[in-house]
Coordinates of C-alpha atoms and ligand atoms in Angstrom, one line a residue:
X19 CA 156.8 78.4 133.9
X20 CA 158.6 77.9 137.0
X21 CA 156.6 77.7 140.4
X22 CA 158.2 79.5 143.3
X23 CA 159.7 77.7 146.2
X24 CA 161.1 74.8 144.0
X25 CA 163.6 72.9 145.3
X26 CA 166.4 71.3 142.7
X27 CA 170.1 70.1 142.6
X28 CA 171.6 73.0 140.9
X29 CA 174.9 72.2 139.2
X30 CA 177.3 75.7 139.9
X31 CA 178.2 77.0 136.4
X32 CA 178.3 74.3 134.3
X33 CA 174.6 72.7 132.8
X34 CA 173.9 69.6 134.3
X35 CA 175.2 66.6 133.0
X36 CA 175.1 63.0 133.9
X37 CA 177.6 61.4 136.5
X38 CA 178.5 65.0 137.5
X39 CA 178.9 66.7 141.1
X40 CA 176.0 69.1 141.4
X41 CA 175.6 71.4 144.6
X42 CA 173.0 70.2 147.1
X43 CA 169.7 70.5 147.0
X44 CA 168.8 74.5 147.2
X45 CA 165.5 76.3 147.6
X46 CA 165.1 78.6 144.7
X47 CA 164.5 82.2 145.4
X48 CA 160.4 83.4 144.2
X49 CA 162.5 86.4 142.0
X50 CA 163.2 83.7 139.8
X51 CA 159.7 82.7 138.9
X52 CA 160.0 85.1 135.7
X53 CA 163.5 83.5 134.6
X54 CA 163.3 81.3 131.4
X55 CA 166.6 80.1 132.1
X56 CA 169.1 80.7 135.4
X57 CA 172.4 80.1 136.3
X58 CA 173.5 79.9 140.0
X59 CA 177.1 81.8 140.9
X60 CA 179.3 82.0 143.7
X61 CA 178.2 83.0 147.2
X62 CA 174.6 81.7 146.1
X63 CA 174.1 84.5 143.6
X64 CA 171.7 83.6 140.5
X65 CA 171.8 84.7 137.1
X66 CA 168.5 84.7 135.7
X67 CA 167.5 85.7 132.2
X68 CA 163.8 87.0 131.8
X69 CA 162.0 87.5 128.6
X70 CA 163.4 91.1 128.2
X71 CA 166.1 91.4 130.4
X72 CA 169.3 89.7 132.3
X73 CA 169.4 90.1 135.8
X74 CA 171.7 89.2 139.1
X75 CA 170.2 88.3 142.1
X76 CA 171.8 88.2 145.5
X77 CA 171.0 84.8 147.6
X78 CA 167.9 85.7 149.3
X79 CA 166.7 86.9 145.6
X80 CA 166.9 90.5 145.7
X81 CA 167.9 92.3 142.3
X82 CA 171.6 93.5 142.4
X83 CA 171.7 94.4 138.7
X84 CA 169.8 94.1 135.6
X85 CA 170.7 94.8 131.7
X86 CA 167.5 94.7 129.2
X87 CA 167.9 92.3 126.3
X88 CA 166.1 90.2 124.9
X89 CA 168.0 87.0 124.2
X90 CA 167.9 83.1 125.2
X91 CA 170.9 80.2 125.3
X92 CA 172.3 81.6 128.8
X93 CA 175.1 79.6 130.0
X94 CA 178.0 80.9 132.2
X95 CA 181.4 80.1 133.9
X96 CA 182.5 81.5 137.4
X97 CA 185.9 83.9 137.0
X98 CA 188.0 85.3 139.7
X99 CA 185.3 87.7 141.5
X100 CA 182.5 87.2 139.2
X101 CA 181.5 84.9 136.2
X102 CA 181.4 84.7 131.9
X103 CA 177.9 84.8 130.7
X104 CA 177.7 83.5 127.0
X105 CA 173.9 84.9 126.2
X106 CA 172.3 84.7 122.3
X107 CA 171.2 88.4 121.3
X108 CA 167.9 87.9 119.7
X109 CA 167.7 91.6 118.8
X110 CA 170.6 91.6 116.9
X111 CA 171.2 87.7 115.9
X112 CA 174.7 87.8 117.8
X113 CA 176.3 85.6 120.7
X114 CA 177.4 88.2 123.2
X115 CA 179.3 88.0 126.1
X116 CA 178.5 89.5 129.5
X117 CA 181.1 90.2 132.2
X118 CA 179.5 89.6 135.9
X119 CA 181.1 91.2 138.9
X120 CA 180.0 90.1 142.3
X121 CA 181.6 92.4 144.5
X122 CA 180.4 95.9 142.6
X123 CA 177.6 94.4 141.4
X124 CA 177.4 95.1 138.0
X125 CA 176.6 93.3 134.9
X126 CA 178.8 94.8 131.7
X127 CA 178.2 93.8 128.2
X128 CA 181.3 92.4 127.0
X129 CA 182.6 91.3 123.2
X130 CA 180.1 89.9 120.6
X131 CA 180.3 87.6 118.2
X132 CA 179.4 88.0 114.5
X133 CA 176.4 87.2 113.2
X134 CA 176.8 83.4 112.7
X135 CA 176.3 82.2 108.7
X136 CA 173.4 79.9 109.8
X137 CA 170.6 79.8 112.0
X138 CA 172.2 79.3 115.8
X139 CA 169.9 76.7 117.5
X140 CA 172.2 76.0 120.6
X141 CA 175.3 77.8 122.1
X142 CA 177.5 76.7 125.6
X143 CA 180.7 77.7 127.2
X144 CA 183.3 75.7 127.2
X145 CA 186.8 75.8 129.8
X146 CA 189.5 74.0 128.3
X147 CA 192.7 72.7 130.1
X148 CA 194.7 75.5 130.3
X149 CA 191.6 77.6 131.7
X150 CA 190.9 79.1 128.4
X151 CA 187.4 79.9 127.4
X152 CA 185.2 78.9 124.2
X153 CA 182.1 79.2 123.1
X154 CA 180.2 76.8 120.8
X155 CA 177.7 77.8 118.8
X156 CA 175.5 75.1 116.8
X157 CA 173.3 75.6 113.9
X158 CA 170.7 74.0 112.2
X159 CA 171.9 71.4 109.6
X160 CA 174.5 70.3 112.0
X161 CA 176.7 73.1 111.3
X162 CA 178.5 74.6 114.5
X163 CA 181.6 76.9 115.2
X164 CA 184.3 76.7 117.8
X165 CA 185.1 80.2 119.0
X166 CA 188.3 80.8 121.2
X167 CA 187.1 83.5 124.0
X168 CA 190.3 84.4 125.6
X169 CA 192.6 86.9 124.6
X170 CA 192.2 90.1 123.1
X171 CA 189.1 89.4 121.1
X172 CA 186.9 86.4 120.4
X173 CA 188.4 84.5 117.3
X174 CA 186.9 81.8 115.2
X175 CA 188.9 78.4 116.3
X176 CA 187.5 75.9 113.8
X177 CA 184.5 74.7 112.2
X178 CA 182.8 71.4 113.2
X179 CA 180.3 69.2 111.8
X180 CA 177.6 67.4 113.5
X181 CA 174.7 65.7 113.2
X182 CA 171.7 67.4 112.1
X183 CA 168.6 68.4 114.3
X184 CA 171.2 68.7 117.2
X185 CA 169.1 71.2 119.8
X186 CA 171.2 71.5 123.1
X187 CA 174.8 72.2 123.5
X188 CA 176.1 70.1 126.5
X189 CA 179.9 70.3 127.6
X190 CA 181.8 68.8 130.0
X191 CA 184.6 70.9 131.2
X192 CA 186.6 68.2 133.0
X193 CA 186.3 65.5 130.1
X194 CA 186.4 68.0 127.4
X195 CA 184.0 66.7 125.7
X196 CA 180.3 68.2 123.9
X197 CA 177.9 65.7 124.4
X198 CA 175.5 65.3 121.3
X199 CA 172.2 63.1 121.1
X200 CA 171.6 62.2 117.5
X201 CA 168.2 61.1 116.9
X202 CA 167.8 57.1 115.6
X203 CA 171.5 56.3 116.2
X204 CA 172.5 57.0 120.0
X205 CA 174.6 59.7 122.2
X206 CA 177.7 60.8 120.9
X207 CA 181.0 62.1 122.7
X208 CA 183.1 65.0 120.8
X209 CA 186.5 66.1 121.9
X210 CA 186.8 69.9 121.9
X211 CA 190.7 69.8 123.2
X212 CA 192.4 69.4 120.1
X213 CA 193.1 71.2 116.6
X214 CA 193.5 68.2 114.3
X215 CA 190.6 66.0 112.6
X216 CA 187.7 66.4 115.0
X217 CA 187.1 62.8 116.9
X218 CA 184.0 61.1 118.4
X219 CA 183.1 58.2 120.3
X220 CA 179.8 57.0 120.5
X221 CA 178.3 56.4 124.0
X222 CA 174.6 55.2 124.0
X223 CA 173.7 53.4 120.8
X224 CA 170.3 53.7 120.3
X225 CA 168.5 50.0 118.7
X226 CA 168.2 50.8 115.4
X227 CA 164.1 52.0 114.7
X228 CA 162.2 51.8 111.8
X229 CA 161.1 55.2 110.2
X230 CA 158.0 56.2 112.0
X231 CA 156.0 56.8 109.0
X232 CA 156.3 55.6 105.2
X233 CA 156.7 58.6 102.9
X234 CA 153.4 58.9 101.2
X235 CA 153.8 59.2 97.4
X236 CA 151.8 62.2 96.5
X237 CA 151.3 64.5 93.3
X238 CA 154.5 67.0 92.8
X239 CA 153.8 70.6 91.4
X240 CA 156.4 73.1 90.7
X241 CA 156.7 76.4 91.7
X242 CA 156.2 79.0 89.5
X243 CA 158.7 81.9 91.5
X244 CA 159.8 82.8 94.8
X245 CA 160.4 85.6 96.5
X246 CA 163.8 87.3 97.4
X247 CA 165.0 86.1 101.0
X248 CA 163.7 87.8 103.9
X249 CA 167.0 89.6 105.6
X250 CA 166.9 87.3 108.6
X251 CA 168.3 83.7 109.3
X252 CA 166.5 80.8 110.5
X253 CA 163.0 80.6 111.0
X254 CA 161.8 83.6 109.9
X255 CA 159.7 84.2 107.1
X256 CA 156.0 82.7 108.7
X257 CA 152.7 83.7 106.9
X258 CA 151.6 85.6 103.4
X259 CA 148.7 87.2 102.5
X260 CA 147.7 88.4 98.5
X261 CA 146.7 92.0 97.7
X262 CA 144.6 92.0 94.1
X263 CA 145.3 95.4 92.6
X264 CA 141.9 97.0 92.0
X265 CA 143.0 97.7 88.4
X266 CA 145.3 95.4 86.9
X267 CA 145.4 92.4 89.0
X268 CA 149.1 91.5 87.1
X269 CA 149.9 94.0 89.7
X270 CA 149.0 92.4 92.8
X271 CA 151.1 92.0 95.9
X272 CA 152.3 89.0 98.1
X273 CA 152.5 90.0 101.7
X274 CA 154.7 88.3 103.8
X275 CA 155.9 88.5 107.4
X276 CA 159.4 87.9 108.9
X277 CA 158.8 87.2 112.1
X278 CA 162.0 88.3 113.0
X279 CA 161.9 91.9 111.5
X280 CA 158.4 93.1 110.2
X281 CA 156.1 92.6 107.2
X282 CA 157.0 92.6 103.6
X283 CA 155.3 93.0 100.5
X284 CA 156.5 91.4 97.6
X285 CA 155.4 91.9 93.4
X286 CA 154.2 88.7 91.3
X287 CA 157.6 88.0 90.6
X288 CA 158.6 87.7 94.0
X289 CA 160.8 91.4 94.2
X290 CA 160.6 92.9 97.2
X291 CA 158.6 96.5 97.3
X292 CA 158.1 97.0 100.7
X293 CA 159.7 96.4 104.3
X294 CA 158.0 97.8 107.1
X295 CA 160.4 96.7 110.6
X296 CA 157.3 96.7 113.0
X297 CA 159.1 94.1 114.7
X298 CA 158.1 90.4 115.1
X299 CA 154.6 90.0 113.2
X300 CA 153.5 86.5 113.1
X301 CA 150.4 85.7 110.9
X302 CA 148.9 88.4 108.5
X303 CA 145.6 88.8 106.8
X304 CA 144.2 90.9 103.7
X305 CA 140.8 92.4 103.1
X306 CA 139.5 94.8 100.8
X307 CA 137.1 97.5 100.1
X308 CA 136.2 97.5 103.8
X309 CA 133.4 99.7 104.5
X310 CA 134.0 101.1 108.1
X311 CA 131.9 104.8 109.0
X312 CA 131.4 105.1 105.7
X313 CA 134.8 104.8 104.5
X314 CA 135.8 102.1 102.0
X315 CA 139.7 101.1 102.6
X316 CA 141.8 97.8 101.9
X317 CA 143.2 96.3 105.0
X318 CA 145.9 94.1 106.5
X319 CA 146.2 93.1 109.8
X320 CA 149.0 91.1 111.5
X321 CA 150.2 89.6 115.0
X322 CA 152.7 91.6 116.8
X323 CA 154.0 89.6 119.4
X324 CA 156.2 92.0 120.9
X325 CA 153.1 94.1 121.7
X326 CA 150.8 91.7 122.0
X327 CA 148.7 93.7 119.7
X328 CA 146.9 93.6 116.3
X329 CA 149.4 95.6 114.2
X330 CA 147.0 97.9 111.1
X331 CA 148.3 98.9 108.0
X332 CA 146.2 100.6 105.1
X333 CA 147.0 99.6 101.5
X334 CA 146.0 102.4 99.2
X335 CA 145.2 101.7 95.5
X336 CA 148.9 100.9 94.3
X337 CA 149.3 98.5 97.0
X338 CA 151.8 100.8 99.0
X339 CA 151.7 99.9 102.8
X340 CA 150.8 101.6 106.0
X341 CA 151.7 101.3 109.3
X342 CA 148.7 102.8 110.6
X343 CA 147.4 101.6 114.5
X344 CA 147.3 99.1 116.9
X345 CA 144.5 97.3 118.6
X346 CA 145.3 95.6 122.1
X347 CA 144.3 92.7 123.2
X348 CA 144.6 90.4 126.7
X349 CA 146.3 87.7 125.5
X350 CA 149.5 87.2 126.6
X351 CA 151.3 85.3 123.8
X352 CA 149.3 86.5 120.8
X353 CA 149.9 84.1 117.9
X354 CA 147.9 83.4 114.9
X355 CA 145.4 85.3 113.3
X356 CA 142.4 86.3 110.5
X357 CA 140.0 88.4 109.2
X358 CA 136.5 87.9 108.4
X359 CA 134.1 90.3 106.8
X360 CA 131.1 89.3 107.3
X361 CA 127.8 89.6 104.7
X362 CA 126.2 92.2 106.8
X363 CA 129.2 94.3 106.3
X364 CA 132.2 95.4 108.2
X365 CA 135.4 93.6 109.6
X366 CA 136.0 91.5 112.4
X367 CA 139.3 89.6 113.8
X368 CA 140.1 86.2 115.1
X369 CA 143.6 86.0 117.2
X370 CA 144.6 83.2 119.2
X371 CA 147.2 82.7 121.7
X372 CA 149.8 80.3 122.4
X373 CA 147.8 78.7 125.0
X374 CA 144.2 77.9 122.9
X375 CA 142.6 81.0 123.3
X376 CA 141.1 82.8 120.7
X377 CA 139.3 86.7 120.9
X378 CA 137.4 88.0 118.2
X379 CA 136.9 91.7 118.0
X380 CA 134.8 93.5 115.5
X381 CA 137.3 96.5 113.7
X382 CA 135.3 99.9 114.0
X383 CA 136.7 103.5 113.0
X384 CA 136.7 105.8 115.8
X385 CA 138.1 109.3 116.2
X386 CA 140.5 109.0 113.0
X387 CA 142.0 105.6 114.5
X388 CA 140.9 101.6 114.8
X389 CA 139.7 100.0 117.5
X390 CA 138.7 96.5 118.5
X391 CA 135.5 95.7 120.0
X392 CA 135.7 92.3 121.7
X393 CA 132.5 90.2 119.8
X394 CA 133.5 86.9 122.0
X395 CA 136.0 84.4 123.1
X396 CA 136.2 80.5 123.2
X397 CA 139.2 78.0 123.1
X398 CA 140.6 75.0 121.8
X399 CA 142.2 72.5 124.4
X400 CA 146.3 73.0 122.8
X401 CA 148.5 75.5 120.8
X402 CA 146.4 76.7 117.6
X403 CA 148.2 79.1 114.7
X404 CA 146.3 79.0 111.7
X405 CA 143.0 79.9 110.8
X406 CA 140.7 81.3 108.1
X407 CA 137.1 82.7 107.5
X408 CA 134.9 81.8 104.7
X409 CA 133.0 85.1 104.1
X410 CA 130.3 83.7 102.1
X411 CA 129.4 80.8 104.2
X412 CA 130.1 82.7 107.3
X413 CA 132.3 79.7 109.0
X414 CA 135.5 79.8 110.5
X415 CA 138.1 77.2 110.1
X416 CA 140.9 77.0 113.0
X417 CA 144.2 74.5 113.1
X418 CA 145.1 73.2 116.4
X419 CA 148.4 72.3 115.5
X420 CA 149.0 68.6 117.0
X421 CA 145.0 67.9 116.9
X422 CA 143.4 68.6 113.1
X423 CA 141.4 71.5 111.8
X424 CA 137.5 72.4 113.0
X425 CA 135.3 74.3 111.2
X426 CA 132.7 76.5 113.6
X427 CA 130.2 79.6 113.0
X428 CA 131.9 82.7 112.3
X429 CA 129.2 84.9 113.6
X430 CA 130.1 86.3 117.1
X431 CA 126.6 85.7 118.3
X432 CA 126.8 81.8 117.5
X433 CA 127.9 79.2 120.0
X434 CA 131.5 78.3 119.7
X435 CA 131.4 75.6 122.3
X436 CA 131.1 72.6 119.4
X437 CA 133.1 73.2 116.7
X438 CA 133.5 70.5 114.5
X439 CA 136.4 68.4 113.8
X440 CA 136.9 68.6 109.6
X441 CA 140.0 66.3 109.7
X442 CA 142.1 65.4 112.7
X443 CA 146.2 64.7 112.6
X444 CA 146.4 61.3 111.1
X445 CA 147.8 60.1 108.1
X446 CA 146.5 62.5 105.5
X447 CA 147.1 65.5 108.0
X448 CA 150.4 65.2 109.7
X449 CA 151.3 67.5 113.1
X450 CA 151.7 70.6 113.0
X451 CA 148.6 71.3 111.2
X452 CA 150.1 75.3 109.7
X453 CA 148.6 77.7 107.6
X454 CA 144.8 77.6 106.5
X455 CA 143.6 79.5 103.0
X456 CA 140.3 78.8 100.9
X457 CA 139.9 79.2 97.3
X458 CA 136.8 80.2 95.7
X459 CA 136.4 78.6 92.4
X460 CA 133.9 79.3 90.0
X461 CA 132.4 75.8 90.4
X462 CA 133.4 74.8 93.9
X463 CA 135.4 76.2 96.9
X464 CA 138.4 74.3 98.9
X465 CA 140.1 74.4 101.8
X466 CA 143.7 74.1 102.0
X467 CA 145.9 73.0 104.6
X468 CA 149.6 72.9 105.7
X469 CA 150.4 69.4 106.8
X470 CA 153.7 71.1 107.9
X471 CA 155.0 67.1 109.6
X472 CA 154.9 65.7 105.8
X473 CA 155.7 68.7 104.0
X474 CA 152.5 68.2 102.0
X475 CA 149.5 70.2 101.2
X476 CA 145.8 68.6 102.1
X477 CA 143.1 69.9 99.7
X478 CA 139.3 69.9 101.0
X479 CA 136.0 71.3 100.3
X480 CA 135.1 73.9 101.6
X481 CA 131.6 72.4 102.4
X482 CA 130.0 70.3 104.4
X483 CA 130.9 67.0 104.7
X484 CA 134.5 68.9 103.7
X485 CA 135.8 65.9 101.5
X486 CA 139.1 64.9 101.0
X487 CA 140.2 65.9 97.5
X488 CA 143.8 65.0 97.7
X489 CA 147.2 65.8 98.6
X490 CA 150.0 67.5 96.8
X491 CA 153.9 68.3 97.3
X492 CA 155.7 71.2 96.0
X493 CA 159.0 69.7 93.7
X494 CA 162.0 71.4 92.1
X495 CA 161.8 73.5 89.1
X496 CA 165.0 73.0 87.9
X497 CA 164.3 75.0 84.7
X498 CA 163.8 77.7 87.1
X499 CA 166.5 77.2 89.2
X500 CA 163.7 77.0 91.8
X501 CA 163.7 74.6 95.4
X502 CA 160.6 73.0 96.3
X503 CA 159.2 73.4 99.3
X504 CA 159.4 72.3 102.9
X505 CA 158.0 72.7 106.4
X506 CA 155.4 75.4 105.4
X507 CA 154.0 77.7 107.8
X508 CA 151.5 80.2 106.5
X509 CA 150.0 79.6 103.1
X510 CA 147.1 82.0 101.0
X511 CA 145.3 81.4 97.7
X512 CA 143.0 83.0 95.3
X513 CA 141.2 82.2 92.8
X514 CA 141.3 85.5 90.9
X515 CA 143.0 85.7 87.3
X516 CA 146.4 87.0 87.7
X517 CA 147.4 86.7 84.6
X518 CA 150.3 84.6 83.1
X519 CA 150.7 81.1 84.8
X520 CA 148.2 82.5 87.5
X521 CA 145.0 82.7 85.1
X522 CA 143.4 80.4 87.7
X523 CA 144.8 81.9 90.6
X524 CA 147.7 81.5 92.8
X525 CA 149.0 79.7 95.9
X526 CA 151.6 81.3 97.7
X527 CA 153.3 79.1 100.7
X528 CA 156.1 80.0 103.2
X529 CA 159.3 77.6 102.3
X530 CA 161.0 76.6 105.8
X531 CA 164.6 75.6 103.7
X532 CA 165.1 78.1 100.8
X533 CA 167.8 76.0 98.6
X534 CA 169.5 76.3 95.3
X535 CA 171.4 77.7 96.9
X536 CA 171.0 77.9 100.6
X537 CA 169.8 81.4 101.7
X538 CA 167.5 82.8 104.0
X539 CA 163.7 81.7 104.1
X540 CA 161.5 83.2 101.7
X541 CA 157.5 82.1 100.0
X542 CA 157.3 80.3 96.4
X543 CA 154.6 80.7 94.0
X544 CA 152.6 78.1 92.5
X545 CA 149.8 78.3 89.8
X546 CA 146.3 77.2 90.6
X547 CA 146.0 75.0 87.2
X548 CA 149.3 72.9 88.4
X549 CA 147.4 71.9 91.7
X550 CA 144.1 71.3 90.0
X551 CA 145.2 69.3 87.2
X552 CA 147.7 67.5 90.0
X553 CA 144.7 66.4 92.1
X554 CA 141.3 66.6 89.0
X555 CA 139.8 69.4 90.7
X556 CA 137.4 71.1 88.7
Ligands
CA630 CA1 158.6 77.5 110.6
CA631 CA1 152.8 77.2 114.3
CA632 CA1 162.8 74.9 99.6
CA633 CA1 153.5 80.3 112.1
CA634 CA1 165.4 79.3 96.5

């Protein structure tokens, strides 16, 4: 967050570029403190993009106008009497133009561009030599679009191919160039004013650097099935859970979060059973036959990021999910969660904040609803997400994304101050540490972790001394037409016999890049027998 009373060099109407003239240092008004992005406008006005609003401020920081909007990627250009702003509307996945009239003190919603066919990484405005305005939309994989905004309606001018991994859009109007940094190569400028073959020139070449890490040769297993893609592009699918059908395990379900839309359930062939549009749910976990006040119930809990709450879902005997309650938390940026069903009965939930704080609540059934009773707080030094409780051993595993996997007592009365570092980030576990899950087999229990940085999965003994049992990747199943898996966030595993290829259980993983063909993200299903064979597990 920005501190108040900062003094910065501010560029009026354009993003700061090396060598560009900027306004003299300006003291920023304190009312910009909550702005995630801001632009300086004419006559000392400010345009501030906050988490849930776009605000127009006077030079003294007073609010003149405000639009309720959850958006990012703000850019603006001055117009006679005001300004034109571009934001990306996160709720509708569209680039949105805002007309700003400074004389009337008004923000007006203008044209929307169609939802891009790629996940938007960045966008910005460009004003050409004819004073026509353009929007540049940059997506993952180096796809980009240039839209002409001037005229009766925005029109697609052309498509561009950029290097992959471009995270920022920086345009120099005076030179008609787009500036792109390409990791390992250098800085490029792309000409924006021509409509012929796109041209580019290398401005600063980087000295060739060796690949940071040698890719380890690991065993590869193939997925048996995949779920239907989620209905949102980009990094949307996140965390799966498994619900076991009480009578017929082949009718068990996979639950999966779409962190841009809600909670989904799928059958074991990957077909969507249910979509509950409950907003930005990130992590989900399930426990069954939970006894609360004499009732026995199957529950799923998910972190709800719009509300910083835990969303509670009841699951009936057929696997139908019902959104039944919210448990408020005092976290500011709720993120990961897992459930703990102590041997003594009842249900507890552990949830974390991106800042490293954890809270642990007991779930009670009171006055016909679910409530949380705070049991303890603890924290790690940096961003955590994945966690899993070993109900049998009374142990909690937590993942600190840049640091490693920790184990501590799941019992809230225990001292959480001294967790044990089970596996640090290093050659065997490449940051981010993401999803964690437990396989309780007949002869052994294993902890599986997503080593997101090298697209692999690490298997450890779930009991001390947490011996390393191996790692694997998930490759292409060419026969079934299913792509491999990369950049996995959440995962879940069961040792129960789900029939077919899953007689020894099943691993479900989120796939960060759904190919064959390109599509929104989904979840892949892997037979445990293939993992056991690859790693020589009993
Ligand atoms: Ca992701
Ligand atoms: Ca994460
Ligand atoms: Ca994939
Ligand atoms: Ca995640
Ligand atoms: Ca696919």
